[in-house]
Amino acid sequence: MQGLMMDQPLLVSSLLRHAERHHGSQEIVSRRVEGDIHRYAYRDMAARSRCLANALGSLNVAPGTVVGTLAWNGYRHLELYFAVSGTGAVLHTLNPRLHPDQLAWIANHAEDQVLFFDLTFLPILESIAPRLKTVTTFVAMTDRAHMPASTTLPNVVCYEDLVDAHDDRYEWPVFDENTASSLCYTSGTTGDPKGVLYSHRSTLLHTYGAALPDFHNLSARDVVLPVVPMFHVNAWGLPYTASMVGAKLVFPGAALDGKSLYELFEAERATFTCGVPTVWQALLAHVEQHGLKFHHLKRVGIGGSACPPAMLASFERGHGIDVMHGWGMTETSPLCSASTLKLQHDGMDLDQQLHVKAKQGRVLFGVDMKITDDAGADLPWDGQTSGNLVVRGPWVLNRYFKNTENSPLQDGWFPTGDVASIDPEGYMQITDRSKDVIKSGGEWIGSIDLENVAMSHPAVDMAACIGVPHPKWDERPLLVVQCKPGKAVSRDELLAFYAGKIAKWWTPDDVVFVERIPLGTTGKMLKSQLRDQFRSHRLPTV
Ligand code: ADP
């Protein structure tokens, strides 16, 4: 028998309609590239998004057209999130930190037709514009007064002129919820960028899931400050979840240093934020250096790479801020799991709780997760056995954009490329990325564990552990360390620091100190570059 409920498609525009009607007066605050702070309300954002939807029509953007953005987190970017997807076109967020050659390749591959950009990125665009084969119009996301006096870009339009020139009467069209809504390329940390095409349905389901209390835990009483960029995996869904629940939104623009972020958190009374560990490293350093306190921040979402236990302790013990350590990928929209506690953890002391929270966590409803051996057989959830992490669910990738021939799936599961264990309570712990795994004498050594120990040393700012060739063991771990400014530690001191904290044979064979550990475009340590750099490093013979 068929159900008799309404068959309403899940569309991104419905988030906007809801936010306008029920949270119309809620504020959206943005630090602009023009240098000032901009404030308005959801209802203004909705009206301007409708103007923009009309404007997109005037630029020949039709359903299915790909519209690129090269922009920071800000209200104009948010308007594009809703206007582009709302009309049935595809919002393609480009990562401006990519190499210009890669940017040009991605924009051509995606066939971006219109490209919206923040003024910061004009020079990059000018350098690649002659190579862009499909872009017909560039739109500078600014007002007339700040338009560049001269540019080599052909056909540049002013964003505010576009909005002003169009009516705010627009009916968001209703279409199949499986229509594409946005497109994001993987950051290419471990290979060529690949396009992940999200649908309205996958986005809405992810939004419902992400807003749940054990994950983003958002409500109309929250002030959300997304540090994670809107150009990478839709800022982990925060623009959508905030709109769904009517939370105040605060956008940091280009100012992502510790001082600027701290001041914005305090001034706007942010209660929740999300970002990668390297961003929090800088924020915590600033706060600790100046003896500052957070007066409003309640929760911090940390993911993208493992949250070092020392950072977890610093937020939780030092500042009384709850950490939501989450795991996900571009291919998974991204949120799949988070390490929030269960009732049974209530009686534990903070150390034991932090031990649970340092894991990558348990899945949210909608995501299925398991670990397998190389032959694809399921491995036990005993918290010890490591295997290939595979996931499936309605917001997990089925195929890469424009690659219909090769399905990445294995038996209907998406292989994440991560190596993990899962404990009997369902808490997953990443040991490594399969490409970063160190294999010594046929046994795995978890580089994340080794990095976490090093990063709990007071002199260490950042640490990466890589495998380097070894005549007897094939590979042995080498620790690459960046010290905190003005602090130092010797090689022997650091190696001694491992005693009792890990299996003895895991102890790195050597330590090298570097000025800066190279970071990728989404703030992750670029281990592939370090492997190239230290390939011929001679380990001391014991
Ligand atoms: P890219 O794959 O290009 O680096 P993604 O942002 O999609 O870009 O990265 C996803 C990967 O990031 C995951 O497969 C995993 O290796 C890593 N990752 C994400 N969150 C965590 C986490 N909490 N702990 C450890 N690794 C993480």
Coordinates of C-alpha atoms and ligand atoms in Angstrom, one line a residue:
M1 CA 0.0 0.0 0.0
Q2 CA 1.3 3.5 -0.8
G3 CA 1.7 6.2 1.8
L4 CA -0.7 9.1 1.5
M5 CA 1.7 11.9 2.5
M6 CA 2.6 14.9 0.4
D7 CA 5.3 14.4 -2.1
Q8 CA 7.2 17.6 -1.7
P9 CA 10.8 17.8 -3.1
L10 CA 13.6 18.7 -0.7
L11 CA 15.0 21.9 -2.2
V12 CA 17.6 24.3 -1.1
S13 CA 15.2 27.2 -1.8
S14 CA 12.9 25.9 1.0
L15 CA 15.6 26.6 3.6
L16 CA 15.7 30.2 2.4
R17 CA 11.9 30.6 2.4
H18 CA 11.7 29.1 5.9
A19 CA 14.5 31.4 7.2
E20 CA 12.8 34.5 5.7
R21 CA 9.4 33.7 7.1
H22 CA 10.3 32.4 10.5
H23 CA 13.6 34.0 11.3
G24 CA 13.4 37.1 9.1
S25 CA 14.8 39.5 11.7
Q26 CA 17.8 37.3 12.7
E27 CA 21.1 38.9 11.9
I28 CA 23.8 38.0 9.4
V29 CA 27.1 39.8 10.0
S30 CA 30.1 39.8 7.6
R31 CA 33.6 41.2 7.8
R32 CA 33.9 42.4 4.2
V33 CA 37.0 42.5 2.0
E34 CA 36.2 46.2 1.6
G35 CA 37.4 46.5 5.2
D36 CA 34.2 47.2 7.2
I37 CA 31.5 45.1 8.9
H38 CA 28.3 44.6 7.1
R39 CA 25.0 43.7 8.9
Y40 CA 21.6 42.8 7.7
A41 CA 18.8 40.3 8.4
Y42 CA 17.8 37.0 6.9
R43 CA 14.8 38.8 5.3
D44 CA 17.2 41.2 3.5
M45 CA 19.3 38.3 2.4
A46 CA 16.3 36.5 1.0
A47 CA 15.1 39.6 -0.9
R48 CA 18.6 40.2 -2.4
S49 CA 18.8 36.5 -3.3
R50 CA 15.7 36.9 -5.3
C51 CA 17.1 40.0 -7.1
L52 CA 20.1 37.9 -7.8
A53 CA 18.0 35.0 -9.2
N54 CA 16.5 37.5 -11.7
A55 CA 20.0 38.8 -12.4
L56 CA 21.3 35.3 -13.1
G57 CA 18.6 34.9 -15.8
S58 CA 19.8 38.1 -17.4
L59 CA 23.3 36.5 -17.6
N60 CA 21.8 33.5 -19.4
V61 CA 22.1 31.2 -16.4
A62 CA 19.6 28.5 -16.9
P63 CA 18.8 25.3 -15.0
G64 CA 21.9 23.2 -15.0
T65 CA 24.3 26.1 -15.8
V66 CA 27.4 26.0 -13.7
V67 CA 28.2 29.2 -11.9
G68 CA 31.6 29.5 -10.2
T69 CA 32.6 31.5 -7.1
L70 CA 36.0 32.4 -5.9
A71 CA 35.1 34.0 -2.6
W72 CA 35.6 34.2 1.2
N73 CA 32.9 33.6 3.7
G74 CA 30.5 36.5 3.5
Y75 CA 26.9 37.5 2.9
R76 CA 27.2 37.9 -0.9
H77 CA 28.6 34.4 -1.1
L78 CA 25.6 33.2 1.0
E79 CA 23.2 35.0 -1.4
L80 CA 24.9 33.1 -4.2
Y81 CA 24.5 29.8 -2.3
F82 CA 20.7 30.3 -2.4
A83 CA 20.2 32.2 -5.6
V84 CA 22.2 29.9 -7.9
S85 CA 21.0 26.6 -6.5
G86 CA 17.5 28.0 -6.0
T87 CA 17.1 28.7 -9.7
G88 CA 18.1 25.2 -10.6
A89 CA 21.7 26.2 -11.6
V90 CA 24.8 24.6 -10.0
L91 CA 26.9 26.6 -7.6
H92 CA 30.5 25.7 -8.1
T93 CA 32.7 26.9 -5.2
L94 CA 36.3 27.2 -6.3
N95 CA 39.2 27.0 -3.8
P96 CA 41.3 30.2 -4.3
R97 CA 44.2 28.6 -2.6
L98 CA 44.7 26.1 -5.4
H99 CA 47.5 26.7 -7.8
P100 CA 46.3 28.9 -10.7
D101 CA 46.9 26.1 -13.2
Q102 CA 44.7 23.8 -11.2
L103 CA 42.0 26.5 -10.8
A104 CA 41.9 27.0 -14.6
W105 CA 41.8 23.2 -15.1
I106 CA 38.9 22.9 -12.7
A107 CA 36.9 25.9 -14.1
N108 CA 37.2 24.4 -17.6
H109 CA 36.4 20.9 -16.5
A110 CA 33.3 22.2 -14.7
E111 CA 32.4 24.5 -17.6
D112 CA 31.8 27.5 -15.4
Q113 CA 29.8 30.0 -17.4
V114 CA 29.7 32.9 -14.9
L115 CA 32.4 33.5 -12.3
F116 CA 31.7 35.6 -9.2
F117 CA 34.8 36.7 -7.3
D118 CA 35.9 38.7 -4.3
L119 CA 38.3 41.5 -5.1
T120 CA 41.1 39.7 -3.3
F121 CA 41.2 37.2 -6.1
L122 CA 41.2 39.6 -9.1
P123 CA 45.0 39.1 -9.7
I124 CA 44.6 35.3 -9.8
L125 CA 41.7 35.5 -12.2
E126 CA 43.5 38.0 -14.4
S127 CA 46.4 35.5 -14.7
I128 CA 44.1 32.6 -15.7
A129 CA 41.4 34.4 -17.6
P130 CA 42.9 33.8 -21.1
R131 CA 42.8 30.1 -20.4
L132 CA 39.2 30.0 -19.2
K133 CA 37.3 28.5 -22.1
T134 CA 33.7 28.7 -21.0
V135 CA 33.3 31.8 -18.7
T136 CA 31.3 34.5 -20.5
T137 CA 30.9 36.9 -17.6
F138 CA 33.0 37.8 -14.5
V139 CA 31.2 39.4 -11.6
A140 CA 33.1 41.4 -9.0
M141 CA 31.5 40.9 -5.6
T142 CA 31.6 44.5 -4.5
D143 CA 29.8 47.9 -5.1
R144 CA 30.5 50.5 -7.7
A145 CA 32.7 52.6 -5.4
H146 CA 35.1 49.6 -5.0
M147 CA 35.2 48.4 -8.6
P148 CA 38.7 48.0 -9.9
A149 CA 39.8 51.1 -11.9
S150 CA 41.2 48.9 -14.6
T151 CA 41.5 45.2 -15.2
T152 CA 42.6 42.9 -18.0
L153 CA 39.5 40.7 -17.3
P154 CA 37.0 40.9 -20.1
N155 CA 33.4 41.5 -19.4
V156 CA 33.4 42.4 -15.7
V157 CA 30.1 43.3 -14.0
C158 CA 29.6 44.8 -10.6
Y159 CA 27.7 42.6 -8.1
E160 CA 25.8 45.4 -6.4
D161 CA 24.8 46.9 -9.8
L162 CA 23.4 43.5 -10.8
V163 CA 21.3 43.2 -7.6
D164 CA 20.1 46.8 -7.8
A165 CA 19.0 46.4 -11.4
H166 CA 16.7 43.5 -10.7
D167 CA 13.4 43.1 -9.0
D168 CA 13.0 41.1 -5.8
R169 CA 9.9 39.4 -7.0
Y170 CA 10.8 35.9 -8.0
E171 CA 9.1 32.5 -7.4
W172 CA 11.6 29.8 -6.6
P173 CA 10.9 27.0 -9.1
V174 CA 9.9 23.6 -7.9
F175 CA 11.8 20.7 -9.5
D176 CA 13.1 17.2 -8.9
E177 CA 15.0 17.0 -5.6
N178 CA 17.7 14.9 -7.3
T179 CA 18.7 17.9 -9.4
A180 CA 22.3 19.0 -8.8
S181 CA 22.7 22.0 -6.4
S182 CA 26.4 22.5 -5.9
L183 CA 29.7 21.2 -7.0
C184 CA 33.0 21.0 -5.1
Y185 CA 36.3 19.5 -6.2
T186 CA 38.4 17.5 -3.7
S187 CA 41.3 19.5 -2.6
G188 CA 43.8 17.1 -4.2
T189 CA 45.8 16.5 -1.1
T190 CA 46.3 12.9 -2.4
G191 CA 45.7 13.1 -6.1
D192 CA 44.1 15.1 -9.0
P193 CA 41.1 17.1 -8.1
K194 CA 37.8 15.3 -8.7
G195 CA 34.4 16.9 -8.9
V196 CA 31.7 16.0 -6.3
L197 CA 28.2 17.0 -7.5
Y198 CA 25.7 17.4 -4.6
S199 CA 22.0 17.3 -5.1
H200 CA 19.2 19.3 -3.4
R201 CA 18.1 16.1 -1.7
S202 CA 21.5 15.1 -0.5
T203 CA 22.1 18.7 0.8
L204 CA 18.8 18.9 2.6
L205 CA 19.2 15.4 4.2
H206 CA 22.7 16.3 5.3
T207 CA 21.4 19.6 6.8
Y208 CA 18.8 17.8 8.9
G209 CA 21.4 15.3 10.1
A210 CA 24.1 17.8 10.8
A211 CA 21.8 20.0 12.9
L212 CA 21.2 17.2 15.4
P213 CA 22.3 17.7 19.0
D214 CA 25.2 15.3 18.9
F215 CA 26.6 17.1 15.8
H216 CA 26.3 20.8 15.0
N217 CA 23.6 21.1 17.7
L218 CA 22.2 24.3 16.3
S219 CA 19.2 26.3 17.2
A220 CA 17.7 29.8 16.8
R221 CA 19.6 30.8 20.0
D222 CA 23.0 30.2 18.4
V223 CA 25.5 32.5 16.8
V224 CA 27.4 30.5 14.2
L225 CA 30.7 31.7 12.9
P226 CA 31.9 29.4 10.1
V227 CA 35.7 29.6 9.8
V228 CA 35.7 26.6 7.5
P229 CA 35.6 28.1 4.1
M230 CA 32.4 28.3 2.0
F231 CA 34.7 27.3 -0.9
H232 CA 35.4 23.9 0.5
V233 CA 32.5 21.4 1.0
N234 CA 29.9 24.1 1.5
A235 CA 31.6 25.2 4.8
W236 CA 30.6 21.7 6.2
G237 CA 27.0 22.6 5.6
L238 CA 26.9 25.5 8.1
P239 CA 25.2 28.0 5.8
Y240 CA 22.3 25.6 5.3
T241 CA 22.0 24.3 8.9
A242 CA 22.1 27.9 10.2
S243 CA 19.3 28.9 7.8
M244 CA 17.3 25.8 8.7
V245 CA 17.3 26.6 12.4
G246 CA 17.5 30.4 12.1
A247 CA 20.8 30.9 13.9
K248 CA 22.6 34.2 13.6
L249 CA 25.5 33.9 11.1
V250 CA 28.8 35.7 11.4
F251 CA 31.2 35.6 8.5
P252 CA 34.9 36.3 9.0
G253 CA 35.8 37.2 5.4
A254 CA 39.5 37.1 4.7
A255 CA 40.7 37.8 8.3
L256 CA 41.4 34.3 9.6
D257 CA 44.4 35.0 11.9
G258 CA 44.1 34.3 15.6
K259 CA 43.6 38.0 16.7
S260 CA 40.9 38.8 14.1
L261 CA 39.0 35.7 14.8
Y262 CA 39.1 36.1 18.6
E263 CA 37.9 39.7 18.3
L264 CA 35.0 38.7 16.0
F265 CA 34.0 35.8 18.3
E266 CA 33.8 38.1 21.2
A267 CA 32.2 41.1 19.5
E268 CA 29.5 39.1 17.9
R269 CA 29.1 36.6 20.8
A270 CA 29.7 33.5 18.7
T271 CA 28.5 30.3 20.3
F272 CA 29.5 27.8 17.7
T273 CA 32.2 27.6 15.1
C274 CA 33.9 25.0 12.9
G275 CA 37.3 24.7 11.3
V276 CA 40.5 22.6 10.7
P277 CA 43.0 22.2 13.6
T278 CA 45.6 24.5 12.0
V279 CA 43.2 27.4 12.3
W280 CA 42.6 26.7 16.0
Q281 CA 46.3 26.4 16.6
A282 CA 46.7 30.0 15.7
L283 CA 43.6 31.1 17.6
L284 CA 44.7 29.3 20.8
A285 CA 48.2 30.6 20.5
H286 CA 46.9 34.2 20.4
V287 CA 44.5 33.6 23.3
E288 CA 47.2 32.0 25.4
Q289 CA 49.8 34.5 24.6
H290 CA 47.6 37.4 25.8
G291 CA 45.9 35.6 28.6
L292 CA 42.4 36.0 27.0
K293 CA 39.2 34.2 27.7
F294 CA 36.2 33.2 25.5
H295 CA 33.1 34.7 27.0
H296 CA 30.5 33.3 24.7
L297 CA 31.9 30.4 22.7
K298 CA 30.3 27.1 23.8
R299 CA 31.3 24.6 21.1
V300 CA 33.9 24.2 18.5
G301 CA 33.6 21.7 15.6
I302 CA 37.1 20.4 14.6
G303 CA 37.7 18.2 11.6
G304 CA 39.4 17.9 8.2
S305 CA 42.4 16.3 10.0
A306 CA 42.8 14.7 13.4
C307 CA 42.2 17.0 16.4
P308 CA 45.4 16.7 18.5
P309 CA 44.6 15.7 22.0
A310 CA 46.6 18.6 23.3
M311 CA 44.2 21.0 21.4
L312 CA 41.2 19.1 22.7
A313 CA 42.4 19.5 26.3
S314 CA 43.2 23.1 25.7
F315 CA 39.6 23.9 24.6
E316 CA 37.9 21.6 27.1
R317 CA 40.0 21.9 30.2
G318 CA 41.6 25.3 29.6
H319 CA 38.5 27.2 28.3
G320 CA 35.5 25.0 29.2
I321 CA 34.5 24.8 25.5
D322 CA 32.9 21.6 24.2
V323 CA 34.7 20.1 21.2
M324 CA 32.8 18.3 18.5
H325 CA 35.5 16.3 16.7
G326 CA 34.0 15.3 13.4
W327 CA 35.1 13.3 10.4
G328 CA 34.1 13.6 6.8
M329 CA 35.2 14.2 3.2
T330 CA 34.3 16.2 0.2
E331 CA 32.7 13.0 -1.1
T332 CA 30.5 12.7 2.0
S333 CA 29.0 16.3 2.1
P334 CA 31.0 16.1 4.5
L335 CA 29.7 15.2 7.9
C336 CA 29.6 11.5 8.7
S337 CA 30.6 11.1 12.3
A338 CA 31.5 13.0 15.5
S339 CA 32.8 12.0 18.8
T340 CA 30.2 13.4 21.2
L341 CA 29.7 11.5 24.4
K342 CA 26.9 9.1 25.4
L343 CA 25.0 9.0 28.6
Q344 CA 27.3 6.2 29.8
H345 CA 30.3 8.5 29.7
D346 CA 28.8 10.8 32.2
G347 CA 30.4 9.3 35.2
M348 CA 33.9 9.3 33.7
D349 CA 36.6 11.8 34.6
L350 CA 37.6 14.4 32.0
D351 CA 40.7 12.5 31.0
Q352 CA 38.6 9.5 30.1
Q353 CA 36.0 11.6 28.3
L354 CA 38.7 13.4 26.3
H355 CA 40.1 10.0 25.3
V356 CA 36.7 9.2 23.7
K357 CA 36.4 12.7 22.1
A358 CA 39.8 12.3 20.5
K359 CA 38.3 9.6 18.3
Q360 CA 36.6 10.5 15.0
G361 CA 33.4 9.4 16.5
R362 CA 30.1 7.6 15.8
V363 CA 28.0 8.1 12.7
L364 CA 24.9 10.2 12.4
F365 CA 21.7 8.6 11.3
G366 CA 21.8 8.2 7.5
V367 CA 25.5 7.2 7.3
D368 CA 26.5 3.5 7.4
M369 CA 30.1 2.8 8.2
K370 CA 32.3 -0.3 8.5
I371 CA 35.9 -1.4 8.2
T372 CA 37.1 -4.1 5.8
D373 CA 40.3 -6.0 5.0
D374 CA 41.9 -5.8 1.6
A375 CA 39.6 -8.6 0.3
G376 CA 36.6 -6.6 1.3
A377 CA 35.6 -8.8 4.3
D378 CA 34.1 -7.1 7.3
L379 CA 36.5 -6.6 10.3
P380 CA 35.4 -6.7 13.9
W381 CA 34.4 -3.6 15.9
D382 CA 36.8 -4.2 18.8
G383 CA 38.6 -0.9 18.9
Q384 CA 41.8 -2.6 18.0
T385 CA 41.6 -4.1 14.5
S386 CA 42.4 -1.5 11.8
G387 CA 41.0 -1.7 8.3
N388 CA 39.8 0.2 5.3
L389 CA 37.0 2.6 6.2
V390 CA 34.0 2.4 3.8
V391 CA 30.8 4.4 4.0
R392 CA 27.4 4.7 2.3
G393 CA 24.4 6.9 2.6
P394 CA 22.2 9.4 0.8
W395 CA 24.8 12.2 1.1
V396 CA 27.7 10.0 0.1
L397 CA 29.1 10.2 -3.5
N398 CA 28.0 7.7 -6.0
R399 CA 30.1 8.8 -9.0
Y400 CA 32.5 11.6 -9.6
F401 CA 31.4 14.5 -11.8
K402 CA 31.7 13.7 -15.6
N403 CA 33.1 10.3 -14.8
T404 CA 30.3 7.9 -15.6
E405 CA 32.5 5.0 -16.6
N406 CA 34.4 4.2 -13.4
S407 CA 32.4 3.9 -10.3
P408 CA 34.6 4.4 -7.2
L409 CA 32.2 2.2 -5.2
Q410 CA 33.1 -1.3 -4.0
D411 CA 30.1 -3.5 -3.4
G412 CA 28.0 -0.4 -3.0
W413 CA 30.3 1.2 -0.4
F414 CA 32.5 4.3 -0.9
P415 CA 36.1 3.5 0.0
T416 CA 37.3 6.5 1.9
G417 CA 41.1 5.8 1.6
D418 CA 41.3 6.1 5.4
V419 CA 42.4 3.4 7.7
A420 CA 40.5 3.1 10.9
S421 CA 39.3 1.0 13.8
I422 CA 35.8 1.0 15.3
D423 CA 35.1 0.2 19.0
P424 CA 32.1 -1.8 20.3
E425 CA 30.2 1.5 21.0
G426 CA 30.6 2.5 17.3
Y427 CA 33.3 5.1 17.9
M428 CA 35.6 5.2 14.8
Q429 CA 39.2 6.1 15.1
I430 CA 41.3 7.1 12.1
T431 CA 44.8 5.6 12.2
D432 CA 45.9 7.0 9.0
R433 CA 45.2 7.8 5.4
S434 CA 46.1 4.8 3.4
K435 CA 48.6 6.9 1.4
D436 CA 50.2 8.1 4.7
V437 CA 50.4 4.8 6.4
I438 CA 53.9 3.8 7.6
K439 CA 54.7 0.1 7.2
S440 CA 57.6 -1.1 9.2
G441 CA 58.5 -4.8 8.8
G442 CA 55.0 -5.5 7.4
E443 CA 53.2 -3.9 10.4
W444 CA 51.3 -0.6 10.4
I445 CA 52.5 2.3 12.5
G446 CA 49.8 5.0 13.1
S447 CA 51.3 8.3 12.1
I448 CA 48.4 10.3 13.7
D449 CA 49.2 8.7 17.1
L450 CA 52.8 9.7 16.8
E451 CA 52.0 13.2 15.8
N452 CA 49.5 13.6 18.7
V453 CA 52.2 12.6 21.2
A454 CA 54.7 15.1 19.7
M455 CA 52.0 17.9 19.6
S456 CA 51.4 17.4 23.3
H457 CA 55.0 18.6 24.0
P458 CA 54.9 22.2 25.1
A459 CA 57.6 23.3 22.6
V460 CA 55.9 21.7 19.5
D461 CA 53.6 23.7 17.3
M462 CA 53.0 21.2 14.6
A463 CA 54.3 17.7 13.9
A464 CA 54.1 15.4 10.9
C465 CA 55.2 11.8 10.9
I466 CA 56.2 10.2 7.6
G467 CA 57.7 6.9 6.5
V468 CA 61.2 7.0 5.0
P469 CA 62.9 4.1 3.3
H470 CA 64.8 1.7 5.7
P471 CA 67.1 -1.1 4.5
K472 CA 65.9 -3.6 7.1
W473 CA 62.3 -2.6 7.9
D474 CA 61.3 -1.2 4.5
E475 CA 60.1 2.0 6.2
R476 CA 60.6 3.7 9.5
P477 CA 58.9 6.8 11.0
L478 CA 60.6 10.1 10.7
L479 CA 59.1 13.0 12.8
V480 CA 59.1 16.4 11.2
V481 CA 58.6 19.2 13.7
Q482 CA 57.8 22.9 13.7
C483 CA 58.5 24.4 17.1
K484 CA 56.4 27.2 18.7
P485 CA 57.9 30.7 18.2
G486 CA 60.7 31.2 20.7
K487 CA 60.5 27.6 22.0
A488 CA 62.9 24.7 21.3
V489 CA 63.3 21.0 22.2
S490 CA 66.2 18.7 21.3
R491 CA 65.8 15.5 19.2
D492 CA 66.7 13.3 22.1
E493 CA 64.4 15.0 24.5
L494 CA 61.5 14.6 22.1
L495 CA 62.2 11.0 21.4
A496 CA 62.5 10.4 25.2
F497 CA 59.0 12.0 25.5
Y498 CA 57.5 9.0 23.7
A499 CA 58.5 6.6 26.4
G500 CA 55.5 4.9 27.9
K501 CA 53.1 6.7 25.6
I502 CA 53.2 4.3 22.6
A503 CA 54.6 0.8 21.7
K504 CA 58.3 1.2 21.9
W505 CA 58.9 0.0 18.3
W506 CA 56.7 2.8 17.0
T507 CA 59.1 5.5 18.4
P508 CA 60.3 7.6 15.4
D509 CA 63.8 6.8 14.3
D510 CA 64.7 10.4 13.9
V511 CA 63.5 14.0 14.2
V512 CA 64.1 16.8 11.8
F513 CA 63.2 20.4 12.7
V514 CA 61.8 22.7 10.0
E515 CA 60.9 26.4 9.9
R516 CA 57.4 25.6 8.6
I517 CA 55.5 22.4 7.9
P518 CA 53.9 23.0 4.4
L519 CA 50.1 23.2 4.5
G520 CA 47.7 22.3 1.7
T521 CA 44.9 24.4 0.4
T522 CA 42.5 23.4 3.1
G523 CA 45.0 23.8 5.9
K524 CA 46.1 20.2 6.2
M525 CA 49.8 19.2 6.5
L526 CA 51.1 18.3 3.1
K527 CA 52.8 15.0 4.0
S528 CA 53.3 14.1 0.3
Q529 CA 55.6 17.1 0.0
L530 CA 57.5 16.2 3.2
R531 CA 57.9 12.6 1.9
D532 CA 59.5 14.0 -1.3
Q533 CA 61.7 16.3 0.7
F534 CA 63.0 13.7 3.1
R535 CA 63.0 10.7 0.8
S536 CA 66.7 10.3 1.1
H537 CA 67.0 11.2 4.7
R538 CA 69.5 8.9 6.4
L539 CA 68.1 7.4 9.5
P540 CA 70.6 6.8 12.3
T541 CA 71.6 3.2 12.6
V542 CA 71.1 1.8 16.0
Ligands
ADP1 P1 41.2 16.0 0.5 O1 40.8 14.6 0.4 O2 41.5 16.6 -0.8 O3 42.2 16.3 1.6 P2 38.9 16.4 2.1 O4 38.6 17.7 2.8 O5 37.8 15.8 1.4 O6 40.0 16.8 1.1 O7 39.6 15.4 3.1 C1 39.0 14.3 3.6 C2 40.0 13.6 4.4 O8 40.4 14.3 5.5 C3 39.5 12.3 5.0 O9 39.5 11.2 4.1 C4 40.5 12.1 6.2 O10 41.7 11.5 5.7 C5 40.8 13.5 6.6 N1 40.0 13.8 7.8 C6 38.9 14.5 7.8 N2 38.5 14.7 9.1 C7 39.4 14.0 9.9 C8 39.5 13.8 11.3 N3 38.7 14.3 12.2 N4 40.6 13.1 11.7 C9 41.5 12.6 10.8 N5 41.4 12.8 9.5 C10 40.4 13.5 9.0

